[in-house]
Amino acid sequence: SGSLSALATRGVSAAEPYLTRYVPALVLACVLPVMVLAVIVWTDPLSGLIVGLTLPLIPIFGVLVGLATRDQAASQWRAMSALAGHFLDVMKGLPTLVAFRRATAQSRVIASITDRYRRRTLETLRIAFASSAVLELVATISVALVAVIIGVRLAAGSVDLQTALVVLLLAPEAYWPLRRVGTEFHAAAEGTATLEATADLSRDVTRVGRDVTDCHLDRPERRLGMSLDGVGLTYPGRERPALAPVSATVPARGITAIVGPSGCGKSTLLATIAGLHETYAGSVELDGQTPAGGDEWRRRFAYLPQRPVFVSGTIADNLRLGAPEATESDLWRVLKRVALADRIADLPGGLGADLAEDGRSLSAGERARLALARVVLSGRSWILLDEPTAHLDPDTERIIADTVTDLARERAVVLVAHREALIDIADQVITLSAETPPAETVEAAAETAEMADESGVSAPTTTDSPATAHDSTATSEGSARRALWGSAVVGGLSWASGVALTALAGWLIIKASYHPVILTLVAAMVGVRTFGIARPVLRYLERLWSHDSALRLLARRRVQIYDALVPLVPGALPGRRGDVLASVVDDVDAVLDEELRVRLPFREYAVVAALAVLATTLIDPVAGAFTMATVLAAGAAFGIAYAGAARAENISVAVRARVSEQVVEATQTATERRMWQASEPVLDTLDDLAGAATRATTTAASASSLAKA
């Protein structure tokens, strides 16, 4: 559920720049260079030849670097999924960790995992940024080559000034779309991995189970009972069966108990009967009809697992899961039948009281009776109960046994039992042997270790993690922010190099139009080459430096949030587990976005603007004043974009929290919702949240577009 939550929140966020920035840039890169090249060839064939020979180098380098980035992006996504899954497990077990004084050790584990995620991300970005730097270097040197050659030709008098200026202005436009593709490529890397993960998930879902869409099961007046013929089950990838073949007949009324030692497959048999395992050996016939599977089959059964599962919502919502049309009087009637009416009436709100996550607002016995009340209310003719009295006190056990006895007068009850109180009231007992002891526990541990090794994240152990892992991510916020300012200066110098390249190339062309001695242009030629190389190199260093600093800041923030949650246990944590998961895994990434997409560009802009105003003022005070006015106008445009993005981000944070909460809750209650055919409400909620997220994104995009215009 943690991995799915990360896919639905962080994954979707990663897919957005791929679809909205990289794909449009790719389309533009296929069209614009060809058009510009045609105009350059028509204006000056020699310059067109130079551009035509250098343009193919950019996609060739892009493909080569892209192949190397693909595997790194998949590895980065596995690290993110492992981080999400591990933190969700920690949140589930936080009360136990606090009770055994192991919560602080988990702080070091989270720091270690986050640091691994940082290193995996940087490995991906190092190659992706190298792609962008190589493409920009090739493009910049190519433009510089065009400028120098046309300058020399202009000085020799073989080309006129008008042609030289047209070529010089158009040449960068031929390379710019391809450079933009390289710039956006790192956004596409994680987005591609996300879309592939979604596609793999969809394929896995469609592969599961047999086709039961053509199966129509009616409710015949005459009930013949159930027949099990050699029913067995072996999980995919396992050698030993989870359930050895079982054959038996279950009457249409009365109590049938399934008994046997732990691990012999009792719960697996019950789930197979319920239609939750749609691929199995043998056959299950109900009133002479097969197969066991599909919603039509499951509508015949009311299923209560060993650990009652509750969906988010009120007590009434949980009771109506199997009977949506039940009235309030029906709810009170079944609650009275399981001796729970007085307890529910005492709760604030009664039936409208919110049932805390996992039903924490009720005791274990009350949860068992509430789940049984839901079964009673459903009115379904076959009742499947998996150890309904496990871990309960004698009084609650007696209440449940009496209720089961009443149900068995009109319906068939099949239950898994260990305790004598339920076995004694059974009309029939099916005994499973332990001939094939399950090896799932050991195999599952091996699979977990293998998956952890593939994702680059080791399973947490009970021993303290090395302090070095914690220290590496515990960099103070002050030093991280100073490093971000340093990267902003480097980024500003990169942009300034681009400005200097343009200015020097322009000076070179104008100077050459006067046909000077060629040696007077050598310094300008060297300067064009120097600034052409400095721009992509400085940009590469700035991006790596800034991302590393921001990721260290992010890692520190995750650990701080976890440390802040520990003192709240065993009290109430803020929000549900999915909400907290979104805050730590996804929303904390907003720190990265804010630093890199909002603050860093503004700092770089401040550096370049200051240099531009200073340079133009030294040349001409009037020009300096005009440049200052332009700088302020651009700052106002930035303010418009920032205001729209900030408002949209506030909405997005709330939406991501709700989405994560819904995905975690839906995944953990998937079996229950599937059994009661109650998946639509959570899907409708996610659909509404998707609409809210879309509106927020549109608001931010509109503000950004207005600012750019």
XYZ file of C-alpha atoms in Angstrom:
709
model
C 0.000 0.000 0.000
C 2.935 2.342 0.617
C 4.269 1.738 -2.902
C 0.824 2.269 -4.422
C 0.413 5.483 -2.433
C 3.770 6.743 -3.725
C 2.692 5.810 -7.258
C -0.624 7.677 -6.928
C 0.944 10.836 -5.468
C 4.641 11.285 -6.157
C 4.376 9.124 -9.290
C 1.588 11.197 -10.805
C 3.525 14.366 -9.987
C 6.530 12.918 -11.833
C 4.398 12.059 -14.867
C 3.096 15.622 -15.176
C 6.361 17.313 -16.304
C 6.929 14.414 -18.705
C 3.569 15.036 -20.382
C 3.430 18.831 -20.159
C 7.071 19.780 -20.737
C 9.088 16.959 -22.297
C 6.564 15.719 -24.885
C 5.756 19.241 -26.230
C 9.499 19.994 -26.339
C 10.062 16.767 -28.283
C 7.361 17.671 -30.819
C 8.816 21.167 -31.234
C 12.303 19.710 -31.676
C 11.041 17.635 -34.608
C 9.567 20.643 -36.438
C 11.359 23.912 -35.668
C 15.014 22.963 -36.469
C 13.999 21.771 -39.950
C 12.164 25.028 -40.675
C 15.021 27.216 -39.385
C 17.618 25.175 -41.261
C 15.669 25.649 -44.503
C 15.673 29.443 -44.050
C 19.412 29.507 -43.202
C 20.243 27.404 -46.279
C 18.164 29.737 -48.428
C 19.909 32.793 -46.882
C 23.494 31.472 -46.764
C 24.240 27.911 -48.007
C 27.649 27.653 -46.291
C 26.223 28.513 -42.859
C 23.350 26.120 -43.600
C 25.903 23.362 -44.279
C 27.596 23.956 -40.906
C 24.265 23.893 -39.061
C 23.109 20.835 -41.020
C 26.268 18.881 -40.126
C 26.200 19.742 -36.415
C 22.458 19.369 -35.749
C 22.420 15.510 -35.899
C 25.088 15.354 -33.186
C 22.574 16.534 -30.574
C 19.972 13.712 -30.909
C 22.781 11.130 -31.250
C 24.315 12.211 -27.935
C 20.811 12.444 -26.449
C 19.982 8.834 -27.336
C 23.285 7.509 -26.003
C 22.910 9.280 -22.655
C 19.192 8.447 -22.500
C 19.883 4.719 -22.653
C 22.170 5.068 -19.627
C 19.593 7.148 -17.729
C 16.695 4.732 -18.197
C 17.971 2.070 -15.788
C 19.001 4.716 -13.257
C 15.478 6.183 -13.280
C 13.944 2.751 -12.634
C 16.353 2.234 -9.730
C 15.441 5.658 -8.327
C 11.735 4.800 -8.476
C 12.323 1.492 -6.654
C 14.158 3.410 -3.916
C 11.213 5.824 -3.585
C 8.742 2.907 -3.371
C 10.884 1.224 -0.720
C 11.007 4.458 1.269
C 7.212 4.804 1.120
C 6.610 1.161 2.054
C 9.086 1.221 4.918
C 7.719 4.420 6.412
C 4.147 3.100 6.249
C 5.285 -0.051 8.084
C 6.986 2.133 10.688
C 3.785 4.161 11.177
C 1.781 0.941 11.655
C 4.199 -0.372 14.250
C 5.081 2.921 15.926
C 3.226 2.122 19.188
C 5.155 -1.168 19.423
C 8.455 0.564 18.613
C 7.792 3.158 21.321
C 6.810 0.474 23.823
C 10.099 -1.369 23.262
C 12.135 1.856 22.993
C 13.126 1.203 19.382
C 11.576 4.338 17.832
C 14.819 6.345 17.864
C 16.632 3.540 16.029
C 14.072 3.842 13.236
C 15.003 7.501 12.923
C 18.460 6.374 11.824
C 16.965 3.785 9.452
C 14.753 6.419 7.802
C 17.773 8.707 7.520
C 19.749 5.887 5.903
C 16.977 5.009 3.423
C 16.444 8.669 2.560
C 20.168 9.074 1.982
C 20.102 6.077 -0.362
C 17.217 7.709 -2.216
C 19.278 10.920 -2.436
C 22.247 9.073 -3.877
C 20.068 7.149 -6.350
C 18.451 10.411 -7.465
C 21.818 12.082 -7.911
C 23.080 9.119 -9.947
C 20.105 9.598 -12.264
C 20.492 13.368 -12.387
C 24.246 13.191 -12.956
C 23.654 11.355 -16.236
C 20.527 13.336 -17.159
C 22.272 16.657 -16.517
C 25.305 15.414 -18.426
C 22.938 14.794 -21.336
C 21.672 18.359 -21.102
C 25.217 19.737 -20.722
C 26.540 17.793 -23.721
C 23.634 18.894 -25.882
C 24.032 22.504 -24.804
C 27.805 22.372 -25.312
C 27.430 20.999 -28.840
C 24.742 23.573 -29.643
C 26.676 26.495 -28.166
C 29.968 25.591 -29.876
C 28.077 25.085 -33.138
C 26.560 28.569 -32.874
C 29.981 29.968 -31.974
C 31.461 28.201 -35.009
C 28.827 29.775 -37.255
C 29.482 33.222 -35.691
C 33.275 33.008 -36.056
C 33.216 31.719 -39.650
C 30.648 34.232 -40.798
C 32.645 36.962 -38.992
C 35.784 35.990 -40.891
C 33.851 35.920 -44.181
C 32.304 39.281 -43.352
C 35.771 40.753 -42.687
C 36.930 39.339 -46.030
C 33.964 40.929 -47.780
C 32.474 37.641 -49.098
C 29.146 38.160 -47.293
C 27.127 41.270 -46.497
C 26.099 42.496 -43.001
C 22.368 41.851 -43.463
C 22.918 38.200 -44.353
C 25.389 37.789 -41.486
C 22.908 39.203 -38.940
C 20.023 37.037 -40.208
C 22.167 33.888 -39.960
C 23.521 34.843 -36.538
C 20.029 35.469 -35.164
C 18.542 32.289 -36.654
C 21.346 29.826 -35.843
C 20.576 29.575 -32.088
C 16.897 28.942 -32.916
C 17.873 25.793 -34.825
C 19.559 24.311 -31.744
C 17.297 25.733 -29.036
C 14.467 23.126 -29.321
C 16.976 20.284 -29.098
C 18.659 21.913 -26.101
C 15.266 22.244 -24.452
C 14.643 18.525 -24.946
C 17.908 17.844 -23.128
C 16.944 20.232 -20.343
C 13.567 18.555 -19.873
C 14.956 15.048 -20.189
C 15.632 14.593 -16.476
C 11.952 15.440 -15.856
C 11.046 12.684 -18.315
C 13.305 10.077 -16.680
C 11.269 9.613 -13.494
C 8.010 10.198 -15.363
C 8.786 7.362 -17.775
C 9.602 5.021 -14.889
C 6.281 5.989 -13.263
C 4.242 5.328 -16.401
C 5.987 1.974 -16.864
C 5.194 1.055 -13.238
C 1.538 1.964 -13.820
C 1.419 -0.089 -17.022
C 2.998 -3.086 -15.256
C 0.446 -2.777 -12.457
C -2.420 -2.694 -14.980
C -1.084 -5.795 -16.737
C -0.774 -7.632 -13.416
C -4.385 -6.791 -12.532
C -5.779 -7.945 -15.878
C -3.799 -11.222 -15.731
C -5.159 -12.328 -12.349
C -7.933 -14.883 -12.137
C -10.135 -16.748 -14.569
C -12.802 -15.139 -16.721
C -16.128 -15.261 -14.880
C -17.929 -12.472 -16.719
C -20.274 -14.940 -18.418
C -21.252 -16.634 -15.162
C -24.806 -15.807 -14.009
C -25.806 -17.248 -10.658
C -29.433 -17.086 -9.615
C -30.808 -17.747 -6.142
C -32.788 -20.969 -6.542
C -35.605 -21.717 -4.160
C -34.183 -25.149 -3.443
C -30.726 -24.935 -1.890
C -28.579 -27.970 -2.545
C -25.497 -27.036 -0.545
C -21.834 -26.784 -1.478
C -19.515 -29.395 -2.910
C -15.709 -29.206 -2.696
C -13.883 -31.525 -5.086
C -10.079 -31.658 -4.705
C -9.793 -27.941 -3.903
C -6.118 -26.962 -3.509
C -4.013 -23.867 -3.958
C -0.345 -23.136 -4.598
C 0.737 -19.501 -4.721
C 2.663 -18.369 -7.828
C 6.401 -18.839 -7.428
C 6.001 -21.335 -4.577
C 6.709 -25.047 -4.655
C 4.716 -26.213 -1.650
C 0.946 -25.808 -1.718
C -0.714 -23.429 0.726
C -3.715 -25.788 0.714
C -3.529 -29.529 0.063
C -6.481 -30.915 -1.996
C -9.709 -31.002 0.034
C -12.995 -32.727 -0.827
C -16.153 -32.297 1.243
C -19.853 -31.486 1.144
C -21.320 -28.567 3.102
C -25.077 -28.531 3.812
C -27.176 -25.462 2.962
C -28.038 -24.906 6.625
C -26.210 -25.465 9.872
C -22.671 -24.941 11.131
C -19.628 -26.492 9.466
C -16.338 -26.074 11.329
C -12.951 -26.283 9.611
C -10.258 -27.416 12.055
C -6.609 -28.390 11.905
C -3.164 -27.266 13.056
C -1.894 -23.786 12.304
C -0.590 -23.390 8.770
C -2.557 -26.235 7.195
C -4.602 -23.912 4.944
C -7.861 -23.325 6.835
C -8.027 -19.594 6.061
C -6.906 -20.274 2.476
C -9.785 -22.721 2.014
C -12.267 -20.214 3.399
C -10.965 -17.448 1.100
C -11.135 -19.830 -1.884
C -14.755 -20.655 -1.111
C -15.478 -16.930 -0.871
C -14.093 -16.419 -4.382
C -11.072 -14.390 -3.303
C -8.677 -16.855 -4.979
C -9.921 -17.204 -8.530
C -7.116 -19.542 -9.651
C -7.021 -22.853 -7.764
C -7.048 -26.599 -8.307
C -10.250 -28.651 -8.186
C -13.759 -27.223 -8.215
C -16.261 -25.577 -5.887
C -19.958 -26.043 -6.671
C -22.716 -24.066 -4.959
C -26.277 -25.328 -5.396
C -25.010 -27.230 -8.423
C -23.417 -24.153 -10.071
C -19.797 -23.134 -10.694
C -17.298 -21.438 -10.730
C -16.089 -19.931 -7.472
C -15.147 -16.406 -8.460
C -16.445 -13.069 -9.703
C -18.806 -10.578 -8.107
C -21.874 -12.687 -8.902
C -20.390 -15.542 -6.888
C -19.211 -13.353 -4.011
C -22.674 -11.795 -3.627
C -23.817 -15.116 -2.179
C -21.340 -14.917 0.710
C -20.801 -12.807 3.814
C -17.136 -13.125 4.774
C -15.530 -12.181 8.093
C -11.722 -12.523 8.200
C -9.839 -13.360 11.381
C -8.938 -9.700 11.832
C -12.019 -7.504 11.197
C -11.438 -4.819 8.588
C -13.223 -1.465 8.632
C -13.345 1.227 5.979
C -12.970 4.922 6.717
C -16.260 6.527 7.669
C -18.924 6.210 10.312
C -20.212 3.143 12.116
C -23.308 3.275 9.919
C -21.152 3.338 6.776
C -19.364 0.178 7.895
C -22.572 -1.634 8.760
C -24.138 -0.724 5.407
C -21.123 -2.039 3.488
C -23.014 -5.223 2.644
C -26.537 -3.737 2.760
C -26.516 -0.175 1.347
C -30.310 0.155 1.562
C -30.568 -0.756 5.269
C -32.550 1.692 7.395
C -31.430 3.088 10.731
C -33.854 0.794 12.557
C -32.258 -2.182 10.779
C -28.851 -1.065 12.040
C -30.010 -0.789 15.641
C -31.705 -4.179 15.354
C -28.531 -6.025 14.342
C -26.474 -4.112 16.929
C -28.905 -5.244 19.619
C -28.619 -8.790 18.329
C -24.844 -8.782 18.993
C -25.220 -6.896 22.316
C -23.561 -3.737 20.985
C -26.479 -1.287 20.781
C -25.931 0.308 24.205
C -22.212 0.821 23.565
C -22.817 2.505 20.184
C -25.580 4.659 21.650
C -23.120 6.003 24.241
C -20.662 7.163 21.557
C -20.800 10.834 20.502
C -22.939 10.773 17.367
C -24.156 7.201 17.825
C -24.337 5.527 14.426
C -22.795 8.665 12.925
C -19.672 8.384 15.097
C -16.488 8.254 13.058
C -14.790 4.867 13.247
C -11.095 5.619 13.712
C -8.519 3.925 11.487
C -8.629 0.130 11.945
C -11.554 0.674 14.357
C -9.226 1.939 17.093
C -12.107 3.726 18.829
C -13.538 0.310 19.828
C -12.081 -2.570 21.821
C -11.119 -5.876 20.163
C -14.329 -7.570 21.323
C -16.470 -4.643 20.159
C -14.783 -4.682 16.761
C -15.486 -8.419 16.421
C -19.162 -7.917 17.278
C -19.486 -4.915 14.949
C -18.039 -6.955 12.078
C -20.431 -9.801 12.907
C -23.339 -7.324 12.936
C -22.377 -6.337 9.381
C -22.515 -10.004 8.383
C -25.943 -10.442 9.982
C -27.293 -7.298 8.307
C -26.175 -8.401 4.838
C -28.792 -11.175 4.722
C -26.548 -13.356 2.567
C -27.265 -17.058 2.628
C -23.704 -18.309 3.157
C -21.687 -17.065 6.157
C -17.904 -17.556 6.218
C -16.169 -16.802 9.524
C -12.428 -17.075 10.124
C -11.829 -17.674 13.849
C -14.456 -15.125 14.957
C -13.700 -15.627 18.676
C -9.879 -15.469 18.531
C -8.351 -13.434 21.410
C -11.759 -12.583 22.906
C -12.992 -12.837 26.477
C -15.499 -15.561 27.478
C -18.516 -13.193 27.531
C -17.860 -11.899 24.019
C -17.164 -15.462 22.853
C -20.554 -16.567 24.199
C -22.365 -13.683 22.471
C -20.752 -14.536 19.130
C -21.453 -18.271 19.552
C -25.144 -17.552 20.284
C -25.378 -15.275 17.233
C -23.751 -17.912 15.009
C -26.205 -20.530 16.294
C -29.158 -18.261 15.445
C -27.784 -17.613 11.950
C -27.328 -21.331 11.296
C -31.106 -21.963 11.651
C -31.753 -20.225 8.308
C -28.340 -20.011 6.673
C -25.164 -22.021 6.147
C -22.274 -21.037 8.418
C -18.755 -22.216 7.586
C -16.208 -21.211 10.192
C -12.562 -21.794 11.002
C -12.271 -22.748 14.655
C -9.593 -23.528 17.210
C -11.602 -23.062 20.400
C -13.915 -25.702 21.786
C -16.843 -23.289 22.230
C -17.328 -23.066 18.457
C -16.359 -26.652 17.623
C -18.957 -27.953 20.100
C -21.852 -26.146 18.370
C -20.828 -27.327 14.878
C -23.088 -29.753 13.008
C -20.188 -30.935 10.863
C -16.399 -30.779 11.192
C -13.907 -30.758 8.294
C -10.397 -31.614 9.499
C -7.367 -30.507 7.502
C -4.068 -32.303 7.993
C -0.591 -30.789 8.266
C 0.999 -33.117 5.685
C 2.375 -30.141 3.779
C 3.758 -27.634 6.250
C 3.738 -24.194 4.670
C 7.084 -22.663 3.821
C 5.570 -19.266 3.056
C 7.152 -17.559 6.039
C 10.723 -18.441 5.095
C 10.111 -17.898 1.385
C 8.432 -14.573 2.000
C 11.418 -13.440 4.046
C 13.738 -14.480 1.238
C 11.592 -12.612 -1.306
C 11.575 -9.520 0.892
C 15.369 -9.622 1.149
C 15.644 -10.087 -2.615
C 13.270 -7.176 -3.325
C 15.147 -5.016 -0.839
C 18.401 -5.874 -2.552
C 16.940 -5.001 -5.977
C 15.650 -1.652 -4.736
C 18.924 -0.858 -3.048
C 17.239 -0.594 0.353
C 18.086 -3.139 2.999
C 15.389 -4.443 5.284
C 15.626 -2.691 8.652
C 17.114 -4.753 11.430
C 16.702 -4.540 15.162
C 20.269 -3.406 15.657
C 21.145 0.242 15.561
C 22.149 1.488 12.114
C 25.627 2.974 11.823
C 25.748 6.524 13.024
C 27.516 7.541 9.852
C 24.333 7.052 7.836
C 22.499 9.412 10.137
C 25.323 11.922 10.187
C 25.524 12.019 6.389
C 21.924 13.230 6.159
C 21.915 15.376 9.279
C 23.527 18.352 7.581
C 22.278 21.527 9.182
C 19.706 23.516 7.274
C 21.938 26.564 7.460
C 24.832 24.939 5.584
C 22.434 23.416 3.020
C 20.876 26.798 2.343
C 24.323 28.417 2.043
C 25.217 25.765 -0.508
C 22.039 26.619 -2.418
C 23.130 30.280 -2.522
C 26.538 29.163 -3.834
C 24.858 27.124 -6.585
C 22.699 30.162 -7.406
C 25.848 32.254 -7.973
C 27.274 29.562 -10.282
C 23.937 29.389 -12.110
C 23.891 33.170 -12.456
C 27.378 33.093 -13.957
C 26.166 30.432 -16.411
C 23.349 32.669 -17.597
C 25.726 35.635 -17.672
C 28.035 33.600 -19.916
C 25.137 33.151 -22.314
C 24.480 36.895 -22.301
C 28.198 37.601 -22.856
C 28.285 35.068 -25.694
C 25.408 36.813 -27.459
C 26.900 40.283 -26.911
C 30.395 39.255 -28.042
C 29.074 37.467 -31.144
C 27.092 40.570 -32.043
C 30.140 42.793 -31.527
C 32.207 40.419 -33.650
C 29.777 40.632 -36.573
C 29.411 44.411 -36.441
C 33.194 44.907 -36.099
C 33.870 42.547 -38.972
C 31.535 44.547 -41.242
C 34.177 47.314 -41.251
C 36.694 44.872 -42.796
C 39.405 45.250 -40.104
C 42.692 43.366 -39.914
C 41.718 39.798 -38.978
C 44.051 39.718 -35.950
C 41.920 42.403 -34.254
C 39.068 39.856 -34.113
C 41.074 36.986 -32.554
C 40.396 38.039 -28.957
C 36.653 38.159 -29.687
C 36.822 34.715 -31.309
C 38.528 33.260 -28.233
C 35.969 34.979 -26.019
C 33.071 33.472 -28.006
C 34.587 29.999 -27.576
C 35.296 30.580 -23.854
C 31.790 31.751 -23.012
C 30.339 29.038 -25.240
C 32.081 26.345 -23.164
C 31.587 28.085 -19.798
C 27.821 28.315 -20.129
C 26.964 24.545 -20.220
C 29.778 23.583 -17.839
C 28.697 26.092 -15.178
C 25.069 25.095 -15.708
C 25.934 21.439 -15.140
C 27.826 22.210 -11.926
C 25.016 24.458 -10.660
C 22.309 21.844 -11.232
C 24.229 19.046 -9.533
C 25.229 21.278 -6.607
C 21.730 22.672 -6.102
C 19.991 19.286 -6.318
C 22.446 17.682 -3.903
C 21.950 20.530 -1.401
C 18.167 20.426 -1.729
C 18.083 16.623 -1.331
C 20.182 16.860 1.831
C 17.762 19.473 3.140
C 14.861 17.180 2.245
C 16.460 14.185 4.013
C 16.971 16.261 7.146
C 13.335 17.405 7.033
C 12.010 13.828 6.791
C 13.915 12.768 9.884
C 12.720 15.876 11.749
C 9.077 15.077 10.945
C 9.477 11.485 12.117
C 11.185 12.625 15.328
C 8.280 15.024 15.907
C 5.750 12.172 15.530
C 7.390 9.825 18.035
C 6.424 11.816 21.195
C 2.764 11.778 20.052
C 2.598 7.986 20.514
C 0.647 6.329 22.093
C -1.611 9.386 21.759
C -3.420 10.246 18.552
C -1.261 10.882 15.513
C -2.247 13.813 13.281
C -4.448 12.400 10.525
C -4.562 8.871 9.155
C -1.543 6.811 8.108
C -1.938 7.704 4.435
C -2.010 11.411 5.346
C 1.214 11.097 7.354
C 2.777 9.012 4.572
C 2.026 11.735 2.019
C 3.506 14.350 4.349
C 6.797 12.511 4.820
C 7.342 10.897 1.415
C 5.571 13.224 -1.007
C 4.880 16.608 0.584
C 8.400 16.912 1.946
C 9.502 16.696 -1.693
C 7.774 20.061 -2.066
C 10.850 21.385 -0.239
C 12.886 20.240 -3.228
C 10.476 21.839 -5.696
C 10.345 25.123 -3.792
C 14.112 25.385 -3.537
C 14.872 24.364 -7.121
C 11.898 25.731 -9.057
C 11.079 28.887 -7.116
C 13.927 30.194 -4.973
C 16.914 29.060 -7.042
C 15.722 30.631 -10.346
C 14.916 33.856 -8.506
C 18.403 33.948 -6.965
C 20.024 33.267 -10.328
C 17.862 35.992 -11.861
C 19.021 38.411 -9.177
C 22.680 37.629 -9.992
C 22.217 38.049 -13.766
C 20.028 41.158 -13.376
C 22.618 42.833 -11.120
C 25.403 42.104 -13.618
C 23.262 43.333 -16.520
C 22.304 46.592 -14.803
C 25.925 47.186 -13.732
C 27.333 46.535 -17.217
C 24.784 48.684 -19.069
C 25.120 51.518 -16.549
C 28.890 51.588 -17.073
C 28.360 51.786 -20.838
C 25.403 54.207 -20.803
C 23.490 55.422 -17.691
C 20.289 55.813 -19.740
C 20.571 52.224 -20.925
C 21.189 51.190 -17.317
C 17.972 52.900 -16.193
C 16.027 51.192 -18.968
C 17.533 47.808 -18.018
C 16.540 48.397 -14.393
C 12.941 49.087 -15.467
C 12.936 45.871 -17.494
C 14.309 43.922 -14.524
C 11.528 45.241 -12.278
C 8.857 44.406 -14.861
C 10.188 40.865 -15.123
C 10.149 40.621 -11.328
C 6.468 41.602 -11.342
C 5.771 38.844 -13.874
C 7.547 36.387 -11.607
C 5.314 37.539 -8.734
C 2.210 36.712 -10.799
C 3.480 33.199 -11.522
C 4.550 32.664 -7.907
C 1.158 33.751 -6.516
C -0.704 31.352 -8.796
C 1.670 28.474 -8.090
C 1.549 29.057 -4.310
C -2.245 28.949 -4.273
C -2.282 25.829 -6.425
C 0.359 24.142 -4.243
C -1.739 24.698 -1.105
C -4.591 22.863 -2.812
C -2.256 20.170 -4.143
C -0.814 19.433 -0.688
C -4.322 18.802 0.696
C -5.261 16.718 -2.353
C -2.091 14.590 -2.154
C -2.744 13.895 1.510
C -6.319 12.799 0.763
C -5.225 10.701 -2.227
C -2.538 8.964 -0.175
C -5.036 8.401 2.635
C -7.608 6.935 0.227
C -5.098 4.709 -1.599
C -3.626 3.299 1.615
C -7.083 2.739 3.081
C -8.455 1.215 -0.141
C -5.464 -1.112 -0.527
C -5.614 -2.310 3.052
C -9.395 -2.877 2.842
C -9.350 -4.203 -0.729
C -10.418 -7.736 0.224
C -13.309 -6.437 2.322
C -14.503 -4.049 -0.392
C -14.182 -6.776 -2.993
C -16.188 -9.154 -0.853
C -18.986 -6.637 -0.302
C -18.822 -5.155 -3.856
C -18.133 -1.734 -2.300
C -15.244 -0.389 -4.405
C -17.211 2.391 -6.111
C -17.270 4.912 -3.208
C -13.482 5.075 -2.880
C -13.079 5.282 -6.659
C -15.607 8.125 -6.781
C -13.675 9.936 -4.043
C -10.399 9.532 -5.930
C -12.124 10.797 -9.085
C -13.274 13.935 -7.250
C -9.769 14.458 -5.860
C -8.334 14.082 -9.357
C -10.677 16.845 -10.516
C -9.521 19.128 -7.690
C -5.876 18.425 -8.526
C -6.519 19.178 -12.196
C -8.121 22.516 -11.356
C -5.161 23.441 -9.110
C -2.671 22.511 -11.829
C -4.622 24.529 -14.397
C -4.548 27.560 -12.092
C -0.766 27.316 -11.702
C -0.270 26.800 -15.458
C -2.472 29.806 -16.264
C -0.480 32.042 -13.913
C 2.811 30.779 -15.355
C 1.610 31.320 -18.931
C 0.485 34.872 -18.119
C 3.873 35.630 -16.553
C 5.729 34.265 -19.595
C 3.497 36.269 -21.939
